[in-house]
Short mmCIF file of N, CA and C and ligand atoms in Angstrom, two decimals:
data_model
loop_
_atom_site.label_atom_id
_atom_site.label_comp_id
_atom_site.label_asym_id
_atom_site.label_seq_id
_atom_site.Cartn_x
_atom_site.Cartn_y
_atom_site.Cartn_z
N MET A 1 31.10 -12.96 -4.03
CA MET A 1 31.25 -13.61 -5.33
C MET A 1 31.03 -15.12 -5.19
N VAL A 2 31.62 -15.70 -4.12
CA VAL A 2 31.48 -17.14 -3.89
C VAL A 2 30.01 -17.50 -3.69
N GLN A 3 29.27 -16.62 -2.93
CA GLN A 3 27.84 -16.90 -2.69
C GLN A 3 27.00 -16.69 -3.94
N ALA A 4 27.43 -15.75 -4.76
CA ALA A 4 26.65 -15.43 -5.96
C ALA A 4 26.76 -16.51 -7.03
N THR A 5 27.85 -17.26 -7.03
CA THR A 5 28.10 -18.22 -8.12
C THR A 5 26.99 -19.27 -8.26
N PRO A 6 26.59 -19.94 -7.14
CA PRO A 6 25.50 -20.94 -7.32
C PRO A 6 24.21 -20.31 -7.83
N PHE A 7 23.91 -19.09 -7.35
CA PHE A 7 22.69 -18.40 -7.80
C PHE A 7 22.73 -18.14 -9.31
N LEU A 8 23.90 -17.63 -9.76
CA LEU A 8 24.04 -17.34 -11.20
C LEU A 8 23.97 -18.61 -12.03
N LEU A 9 24.53 -19.69 -11.47
CA LEU A 9 24.51 -20.99 -12.18
C LEU A 9 23.07 -21.46 -12.38
N VAL A 10 22.26 -21.37 -11.29
CA VAL A 10 20.85 -21.80 -11.35
C VAL A 10 20.09 -20.92 -12.35
N LEU A 11 20.34 -19.61 -12.29
CA LEU A 11 19.67 -18.67 -13.19
C LEU A 11 20.01 -19.00 -14.65
N PHE A 12 21.29 -19.24 -14.89
CA PHE A 12 21.77 -19.55 -16.25
C PHE A 12 21.09 -20.82 -16.77
N LEU A 13 21.05 -21.86 -15.89
CA LEU A 13 20.44 -23.14 -16.30
C LEU A 13 18.95 -22.96 -16.59
N ALA A 14 18.28 -22.17 -15.73
CA ALA A 14 16.83 -21.96 -15.91
C ALA A 14 16.57 -21.26 -17.24
N LEU A 15 17.35 -20.20 -17.52
CA LEU A 15 17.15 -19.46 -18.78
C LEU A 15 17.51 -20.32 -19.97
N GLY A 16 18.59 -21.09 -19.81
CA GLY A 16 19.04 -21.97 -20.90
C GLY A 16 18.01 -23.02 -21.20
N THR A 17 17.45 -23.68 -20.21
CA THR A 17 16.44 -24.71 -20.40
C THR A 17 15.23 -24.12 -21.10
N HIS A 18 14.85 -22.88 -20.66
CA HIS A 18 13.68 -22.23 -21.24
C HIS A 18 13.89 -22.01 -22.73
N SER A 19 15.07 -21.46 -23.11
CA SER A 19 15.28 -21.14 -24.52
C SER A 19 15.40 -22.40 -25.36
N ILE A 20 15.87 -23.51 -24.77
CA ILE A 20 15.96 -24.76 -25.52
C ILE A 20 14.55 -25.30 -25.78
N SER A 21 13.68 -25.25 -24.75
CA SER A 21 12.35 -25.86 -24.87
C SER A 21 11.42 -25.07 -25.81
N VAL A 22 11.67 -23.77 -26.00
CA VAL A 22 10.80 -22.97 -26.85
C VAL A 22 11.27 -23.08 -28.30
N LYS A 23 10.84 -24.15 -28.98
CA LYS A 23 11.17 -24.34 -30.38
C LYS A 23 10.35 -23.33 -31.20
N LYS A 24 10.98 -22.76 -32.21
CA LYS A 24 10.31 -21.76 -33.05
C LYS A 24 9.26 -22.44 -33.94
N CYS A 25 8.18 -21.72 -34.17
CA CYS A 25 7.13 -22.21 -35.05
C CYS A 25 7.20 -21.42 -36.35
N ASN A 26 7.39 -22.12 -37.45
CA ASN A 26 7.63 -21.48 -38.75
C ASN A 26 6.50 -21.87 -39.70
N LEU A 27 5.85 -20.88 -40.29
CA LEU A 27 4.70 -21.17 -41.16
C LEU A 27 5.09 -21.73 -42.52
N THR A 28 6.30 -21.48 -42.95
CA THR A 28 6.72 -21.90 -44.29
C THR A 28 6.68 -23.43 -44.40
N GLY A 29 6.14 -23.91 -45.52
CA GLY A 29 6.15 -25.35 -45.76
C GLY A 29 4.79 -25.88 -46.16
N ARG A 30 4.66 -27.22 -46.07
CA ARG A 30 3.43 -27.89 -46.51
C ARG A 30 2.67 -28.41 -45.28
N TRP A 31 1.36 -28.17 -45.29
CA TRP A 31 0.51 -28.49 -44.14
C TRP A 31 -0.72 -29.27 -44.60
N VAL A 32 -1.26 -30.10 -43.71
CA VAL A 32 -2.53 -30.79 -43.98
C VAL A 32 -3.45 -30.54 -42.78
N ASN A 33 -4.75 -30.37 -43.04
CA ASN A 33 -5.65 -30.15 -41.92
C ASN A 33 -6.56 -31.36 -41.65
N ASP A 34 -7.41 -31.23 -40.67
CA ASP A 34 -8.27 -32.32 -40.20
C ASP A 34 -9.32 -32.72 -41.25
N LEU A 35 -9.53 -31.91 -42.28
CA LEU A 35 -10.45 -32.28 -43.37
C LEU A 35 -9.71 -32.95 -44.52
N GLY A 36 -8.36 -32.95 -44.43
CA GLY A 36 -7.54 -33.51 -45.51
C GLY A 36 -7.15 -32.46 -46.55
N SER A 37 -7.41 -31.19 -46.27
CA SER A 37 -6.99 -30.12 -47.18
C SER A 37 -5.49 -29.89 -47.04
N ASN A 38 -4.85 -29.58 -48.18
CA ASN A 38 -3.40 -29.31 -48.18
C ASN A 38 -3.15 -27.83 -48.44
N MET A 39 -2.13 -27.31 -47.77
CA MET A 39 -1.77 -25.91 -47.91
C MET A 39 -0.25 -25.81 -48.00
N THR A 40 0.22 -24.99 -48.93
CA THR A 40 1.66 -24.73 -49.05
C THR A 40 1.89 -23.25 -48.85
N ILE A 41 2.72 -22.91 -47.87
CA ILE A 41 3.14 -21.52 -47.67
C ILE A 41 4.57 -21.44 -48.20
N THR A 42 4.74 -20.66 -49.27
CA THR A 42 6.02 -20.72 -49.99
C THR A 42 7.12 -19.98 -49.24
N SER A 43 6.80 -18.82 -48.65
CA SER A 43 7.81 -18.11 -47.86
C SER A 43 7.13 -17.04 -47.02
N VAL A 44 7.81 -16.67 -45.94
CA VAL A 44 7.34 -15.56 -45.08
C VAL A 44 8.43 -14.50 -45.12
N ASN A 45 8.10 -13.26 -45.53
CA ASN A 45 9.17 -12.26 -45.62
C ASN A 45 9.43 -11.60 -44.26
N ALA A 46 10.39 -10.67 -44.24
CA ALA A 46 10.84 -10.06 -42.98
C ALA A 46 9.71 -9.30 -42.28
N ASN A 47 8.72 -8.84 -43.04
CA ASN A 47 7.57 -8.13 -42.44
C ASN A 47 6.46 -9.09 -42.02
N GLY A 48 6.66 -10.39 -42.26
CA GLY A 48 5.65 -11.38 -41.88
C GLY A 48 4.62 -11.63 -42.97
N VAL A 49 4.80 -11.02 -44.11
CA VAL A 49 3.84 -11.22 -45.21
C VAL A 49 4.15 -12.54 -45.93
N PHE A 50 3.10 -13.31 -46.21
CA PHE A 50 3.35 -14.60 -46.88
C PHE A 50 2.30 -14.88 -47.95
N ALA A 51 2.61 -15.85 -48.78
CA ALA A 51 1.70 -16.28 -49.85
C ALA A 51 1.86 -17.78 -50.03
N GLY A 52 0.91 -18.36 -50.75
CA GLY A 52 0.98 -19.79 -50.99
C GLY A 52 -0.22 -20.28 -51.74
N PHE A 53 -0.47 -21.59 -51.58
CA PHE A 53 -1.54 -22.25 -52.33
C PHE A 53 -2.34 -23.15 -51.40
N TYR A 54 -3.63 -23.28 -51.70
CA TYR A 54 -4.52 -24.08 -50.86
C TYR A 54 -5.28 -25.06 -51.75
N HIS A 55 -5.22 -26.33 -51.39
CA HIS A 55 -5.97 -27.36 -52.11
C HIS A 55 -6.99 -27.94 -51.12
N THR A 56 -8.22 -27.43 -51.19
CA THR A 56 -9.24 -27.88 -50.24
C THR A 56 -9.71 -29.30 -50.59
N ALA A 57 -10.03 -30.07 -49.56
CA ALA A 57 -10.55 -31.43 -49.76
C ALA A 57 -12.07 -31.41 -49.93
N VAL A 58 -12.68 -30.29 -49.54
CA VAL A 58 -14.15 -30.21 -49.56
C VAL A 58 -14.58 -28.88 -50.16
N THR A 59 -15.83 -28.83 -50.60
CA THR A 59 -16.38 -27.57 -51.10
C THR A 59 -17.87 -27.49 -50.79
N ALA A 60 -18.34 -26.27 -50.60
CA ALA A 60 -19.77 -26.04 -50.38
C ALA A 60 -20.50 -25.94 -51.71
N THR A 61 -19.76 -26.02 -52.81
CA THR A 61 -20.35 -25.89 -54.14
C THR A 61 -20.36 -27.25 -54.84
N SER A 62 -20.90 -27.24 -56.07
CA SER A 62 -20.85 -28.47 -56.88
C SER A 62 -19.73 -28.33 -57.93
N ASN A 63 -18.88 -27.32 -57.77
CA ASN A 63 -17.81 -27.07 -58.74
C ASN A 63 -16.63 -28.03 -58.54
N GLU A 64 -15.87 -28.21 -59.60
CA GLU A 64 -14.66 -29.04 -59.50
C GLU A 64 -13.60 -28.26 -58.71
N ILE A 65 -13.02 -28.92 -57.71
CA ILE A 65 -12.05 -28.24 -56.85
C ILE A 65 -10.75 -27.98 -57.60
N LYS A 66 -10.23 -26.76 -57.45
CA LYS A 66 -8.93 -26.41 -58.04
C LYS A 66 -8.05 -25.75 -56.98
N VAL A 67 -6.76 -25.88 -57.16
CA VAL A 67 -5.81 -25.23 -56.24
C VAL A 67 -6.02 -23.72 -56.31
N SER A 68 -6.02 -23.07 -55.13
CA SER A 68 -6.36 -21.64 -55.05
C SER A 68 -5.26 -20.88 -54.30
N PRO A 69 -5.08 -19.60 -54.65
CA PRO A 69 -4.02 -18.82 -54.00
C PRO A 69 -4.43 -18.33 -52.61
N LEU A 70 -3.45 -18.18 -51.76
CA LEU A 70 -3.68 -17.59 -50.43
C LEU A 70 -2.65 -16.49 -50.19
N GLN A 71 -3.07 -15.50 -49.39
CA GLN A 71 -2.18 -14.41 -48.98
C GLN A 71 -2.43 -14.12 -47.52
N GLY A 72 -1.33 -13.90 -46.77
CA GLY A 72 -1.54 -13.66 -45.35
C GLY A 72 -0.41 -12.91 -44.70
N SER A 73 -0.54 -12.74 -43.42
CA SER A 73 0.57 -12.16 -42.66
C SER A 73 0.58 -12.71 -41.25
N GLN A 74 1.79 -12.79 -40.72
CA GLN A 74 1.95 -13.26 -39.34
C GLN A 74 2.48 -12.12 -38.49
N GLN A 75 2.20 -12.18 -37.23
CA GLN A 75 2.59 -11.14 -36.28
C GLN A 75 4.12 -11.12 -36.15
N LYS A 76 4.71 -9.95 -36.35
CA LYS A 76 6.17 -9.82 -36.31
C LYS A 76 6.59 -8.66 -35.42
N SER A 77 5.72 -8.20 -34.54
CA SER A 77 6.05 -7.03 -33.74
C SER A 77 7.19 -7.36 -32.77
N PRO A 78 7.89 -6.33 -32.27
CA PRO A 78 9.04 -6.58 -31.38
C PRO A 78 8.68 -7.38 -30.13
N ASN A 79 7.43 -7.28 -29.68
CA ASN A 79 7.05 -8.04 -28.47
C ASN A 79 6.54 -9.45 -28.80
N GLN A 80 6.74 -9.88 -30.04
CA GLN A 80 6.37 -11.24 -30.45
C GLN A 80 7.30 -12.23 -29.74
N LYS A 81 6.72 -13.18 -29.00
CA LYS A 81 7.54 -14.05 -28.17
C LYS A 81 7.60 -15.49 -28.71
N GLY A 82 7.43 -15.67 -30.01
CA GLY A 82 7.35 -17.02 -30.57
C GLY A 82 5.90 -17.47 -30.58
N GLN A 83 5.64 -18.62 -31.26
CA GLN A 83 4.29 -19.14 -31.42
C GLN A 83 3.35 -18.03 -31.93
N PRO A 84 3.68 -17.48 -33.11
CA PRO A 84 3.00 -16.27 -33.59
C PRO A 84 1.55 -16.48 -34.03
N THR A 85 0.78 -15.42 -33.92
CA THR A 85 -0.56 -15.37 -34.50
C THR A 85 -0.43 -14.99 -35.98
N PHE A 86 -1.43 -15.35 -36.74
CA PHE A 86 -1.39 -15.06 -38.18
C PHE A 86 -2.82 -15.03 -38.72
N GLY A 87 -2.93 -14.55 -39.95
CA GLY A 87 -4.20 -14.59 -40.68
C GLY A 87 -3.91 -14.74 -42.15
N PHE A 88 -4.81 -15.39 -42.86
CA PHE A 88 -4.66 -15.44 -44.32
C PHE A 88 -6.03 -15.58 -44.98
N THR A 89 -6.04 -15.17 -46.24
CA THR A 89 -7.25 -15.22 -47.06
C THR A 89 -7.03 -16.18 -48.22
N VAL A 90 -8.01 -17.05 -48.46
CA VAL A 90 -7.97 -17.90 -49.65
C VAL A 90 -9.03 -17.37 -50.61
N ASN A 91 -8.58 -16.99 -51.79
CA ASN A 91 -9.46 -16.49 -52.85
C ASN A 91 -9.73 -17.66 -53.79
N TRP A 92 -10.85 -18.35 -53.59
CA TRP A 92 -11.10 -19.62 -54.28
C TRP A 92 -11.18 -19.40 -55.79
N SER A 93 -10.39 -20.18 -56.53
CA SER A 93 -10.32 -19.99 -57.98
C SER A 93 -11.45 -20.71 -58.70
N PHE A 94 -12.20 -21.56 -57.98
CA PHE A 94 -13.26 -22.34 -58.64
C PHE A 94 -14.65 -21.99 -58.13
N SER A 95 -14.74 -20.96 -57.26
CA SER A 95 -16.06 -20.54 -56.77
C SER A 95 -16.07 -19.03 -56.55
N ASP A 96 -17.21 -18.50 -56.16
CA ASP A 96 -17.34 -17.05 -55.90
C ASP A 96 -17.03 -16.70 -54.46
N SER A 97 -16.45 -17.65 -53.73
CA SER A 97 -16.32 -17.49 -52.28
C SER A 97 -14.93 -17.03 -51.86
N ILE A 98 -14.87 -16.58 -50.64
CA ILE A 98 -13.61 -16.17 -49.99
C ILE A 98 -13.62 -16.80 -48.61
N THR A 99 -12.45 -17.30 -48.18
CA THR A 99 -12.33 -17.75 -46.79
C THR A 99 -11.20 -16.98 -46.11
N VAL A 100 -11.48 -16.50 -44.91
CA VAL A 100 -10.42 -15.91 -44.08
C VAL A 100 -10.16 -16.86 -42.91
N PHE A 101 -8.89 -17.11 -42.66
CA PHE A 101 -8.45 -17.93 -41.53
C PHE A 101 -7.70 -17.03 -40.56
N THR A 102 -7.85 -17.29 -39.28
CA THR A 102 -7.01 -16.66 -38.28
C THR A 102 -6.58 -17.73 -37.29
N GLY A 103 -5.35 -17.61 -36.81
CA GLY A 103 -4.89 -18.68 -35.93
C GLY A 103 -3.57 -18.38 -35.26
N GLN A 104 -3.04 -19.43 -34.64
CA GLN A 104 -1.76 -19.33 -33.96
C GLN A 104 -0.95 -20.58 -34.25
N CYS A 105 0.35 -20.36 -34.45
CA CYS A 105 1.30 -21.45 -34.71
C CYS A 105 1.89 -21.89 -33.37
N PHE A 106 1.52 -23.10 -32.93
CA PHE A 106 1.99 -23.62 -31.64
C PHE A 106 3.03 -24.72 -31.84
N VAL A 107 3.88 -24.89 -30.83
CA VAL A 107 4.71 -26.09 -30.75
C VAL A 107 4.09 -26.93 -29.64
N ASP A 108 3.64 -28.16 -29.99
CA ASP A 108 2.92 -28.96 -28.98
C ASP A 108 3.90 -29.66 -28.03
N ASP A 109 3.36 -30.46 -27.11
CA ASP A 109 4.18 -31.08 -26.07
C ASP A 109 5.21 -32.07 -26.65
N ASP A 110 4.96 -32.56 -27.89
CA ASP A 110 5.91 -33.47 -28.56
C ASP A 110 6.89 -32.72 -29.44
N GLY A 111 6.84 -31.39 -29.39
CA GLY A 111 7.75 -30.57 -30.20
C GLY A 111 7.30 -30.41 -31.64
N LYS A 112 6.05 -30.81 -31.93
CA LYS A 112 5.54 -30.70 -33.31
C LYS A 112 4.78 -29.39 -33.49
N GLU A 113 4.94 -28.77 -34.67
CA GLU A 113 4.23 -27.53 -34.97
C GLU A 113 2.78 -27.82 -35.33
N VAL A 114 1.88 -27.06 -34.77
CA VAL A 114 0.44 -27.22 -35.01
C VAL A 114 -0.16 -25.84 -35.23
N LEU A 115 -0.96 -25.72 -36.30
CA LEU A 115 -1.66 -24.45 -36.55
C LEU A 115 -3.11 -24.63 -36.12
N LYS A 116 -3.50 -23.89 -35.09
CA LYS A 116 -4.90 -23.92 -34.62
C LYS A 116 -5.59 -22.71 -35.23
N THR A 117 -6.61 -22.97 -36.03
CA THR A 117 -7.25 -21.86 -36.76
C THR A 117 -8.77 -21.87 -36.59
N MET A 118 -9.32 -20.70 -36.85
CA MET A 118 -10.75 -20.53 -37.07
C MET A 118 -10.92 -19.89 -38.43
N TRP A 119 -12.05 -20.17 -39.09
CA TRP A 119 -12.26 -19.58 -40.42
C TRP A 119 -13.69 -19.10 -40.58
N LEU A 120 -13.82 -18.15 -41.52
CA LEU A 120 -15.13 -17.69 -41.99
C LEU A 120 -15.14 -17.89 -43.50
N LEU A 121 -16.10 -18.64 -43.99
CA LEU A 121 -16.27 -18.84 -45.44
C LEU A 121 -17.46 -18.02 -45.89
N ARG A 122 -17.17 -17.03 -46.72
CA ARG A 122 -18.23 -16.18 -47.25
C ARG A 122 -18.56 -16.66 -48.66
N SER A 123 -19.79 -17.10 -48.83
CA SER A 123 -20.27 -17.51 -50.16
C SER A 123 -21.05 -16.35 -50.77
N ARG A 124 -21.05 -16.31 -52.10
CA ARG A 124 -21.84 -15.28 -52.78
C ARG A 124 -23.31 -15.71 -52.77
N VAL A 125 -24.18 -14.75 -52.45
CA VAL A 125 -25.61 -15.01 -52.54
C VAL A 125 -26.22 -14.04 -53.54
N GLU A 126 -27.38 -14.36 -54.02
CA GLU A 126 -27.98 -13.63 -55.14
C GLU A 126 -28.43 -12.22 -54.75
N ASN A 127 -28.89 -12.06 -53.52
CA ASN A 127 -29.37 -10.72 -53.12
C ASN A 127 -29.30 -10.56 -51.61
N ILE A 128 -29.55 -9.34 -51.17
CA ILE A 128 -29.35 -8.95 -49.76
C ILE A 128 -30.24 -9.75 -48.79
N ASN A 129 -31.35 -10.22 -49.30
CA ASN A 129 -32.27 -11.00 -48.44
C ASN A 129 -31.67 -12.34 -48.03
N SER A 130 -30.67 -12.78 -48.79
CA SER A 130 -30.01 -14.06 -48.49
C SER A 130 -28.71 -13.88 -47.70
N ASP A 131 -28.41 -12.63 -47.36
CA ASP A 131 -27.14 -12.36 -46.66
C ASP A 131 -27.00 -13.17 -45.37
N TRP A 132 -28.08 -13.37 -44.69
CA TRP A 132 -28.06 -14.05 -43.38
C TRP A 132 -27.47 -15.46 -43.45
N LYS A 133 -27.54 -16.08 -44.61
CA LYS A 133 -27.09 -17.48 -44.72
C LYS A 133 -25.78 -17.61 -45.52
N ALA A 134 -25.09 -16.49 -45.69
CA ALA A 134 -23.94 -16.48 -46.61
C ALA A 134 -22.62 -16.83 -45.95
N THR A 135 -22.56 -16.89 -44.63
CA THR A 135 -21.28 -17.06 -43.96
C THR A 135 -21.27 -18.30 -43.06
N ARG A 136 -20.30 -19.17 -43.34
CA ARG A 136 -20.09 -20.35 -42.49
C ARG A 136 -18.88 -20.08 -41.60
N VAL A 137 -18.83 -20.75 -40.46
CA VAL A 137 -17.72 -20.59 -39.52
C VAL A 137 -17.25 -21.96 -39.07
N GLY A 138 -15.96 -22.09 -38.82
CA GLY A 138 -15.47 -23.38 -38.33
C GLY A 138 -14.04 -23.30 -37.83
N PHE A 139 -13.53 -24.45 -37.46
CA PHE A 139 -12.16 -24.59 -36.96
C PHE A 139 -11.41 -25.55 -37.87
N ASN A 140 -10.13 -25.33 -38.03
CA ASN A 140 -9.25 -26.33 -38.65
C ASN A 140 -7.94 -26.40 -37.88
N VAL A 141 -7.40 -27.62 -37.79
CA VAL A 141 -6.09 -27.86 -37.17
C VAL A 141 -5.16 -28.39 -38.25
N PHE A 142 -4.03 -27.72 -38.43
CA PHE A 142 -3.06 -28.10 -39.46
C PHE A 142 -1.81 -28.68 -38.80
N THR A 143 -1.30 -29.76 -39.41
CA THR A 143 0.00 -30.31 -38.99
C THR A 143 0.90 -30.36 -40.23
N ARG A 144 2.20 -30.46 -40.00
CA ARG A 144 3.13 -30.46 -41.13
C ARG A 144 3.05 -31.74 -41.93
N LEU A 145 3.10 -31.61 -43.26
CA LEU A 145 3.12 -32.78 -44.14
C LEU A 145 4.55 -33.32 -44.24
C1 BTN B 201 -16.17 -23.10 -51.68
O1 BTN B 201 -16.73 -24.14 -51.34
O2 BTN B 201 -16.79 -22.13 -52.19
C2 BTN B 201 -14.68 -22.96 -51.56
C3 BTN B 201 -14.02 -24.00 -50.75
C4 BTN B 201 -14.20 -23.81 -49.26
C5 BTN B 201 -13.46 -24.84 -48.44
C6 BTN B 201 -13.63 -24.64 -46.96
S1 BTN B 201 -12.71 -23.25 -46.35
C7 BTN B 201 -12.93 -23.79 -44.70
C8 BTN B 201 -12.85 -25.28 -44.69
N1 BTN B 201 -11.49 -25.74 -44.50
C9 BTN B 201 -11.02 -26.36 -45.58
O3 BTN B 201 -9.88 -26.85 -45.65
N2 BTN B 201 -11.95 -26.38 -46.54
C10 BTN B 201 -13.19 -25.80 -46.11
#
């Protein structure tokens, strides 16, 4: 018992330090990305399903930009170890397009939450011959507002 005590103490400290350093990443709230677009995720339910609003700073169209709804879900499986993956769709209210985002919610070295995402923007084209040019791809990084 006397020999085991220092070992248990070290183990306890190691586990304790680990759990302190792993700050949870929560999608709920207001975010801004590297293009200046704003996103609000109103809530995430127990199944990881969420909804919110997206105000893009840019558009591939000549239409007036309007706030658009988003719907998504984050990974909530039992083996989820924090810093969850997620996906969401923005159904643009001012254009014929749809964007899907996929990403992961990280806590960076300064303890700040960062959403690293990739997206596909599908624009409507007039016919099948134009399908080849209908999809744009890119990255966005979101930080909390
Ligand atoms: C459109 O132009 O038809 C709708 C707006 C698309 C905005 C794109 S979605 C990916 C990228 N990230 C943003 O925040 N805005 C652009």
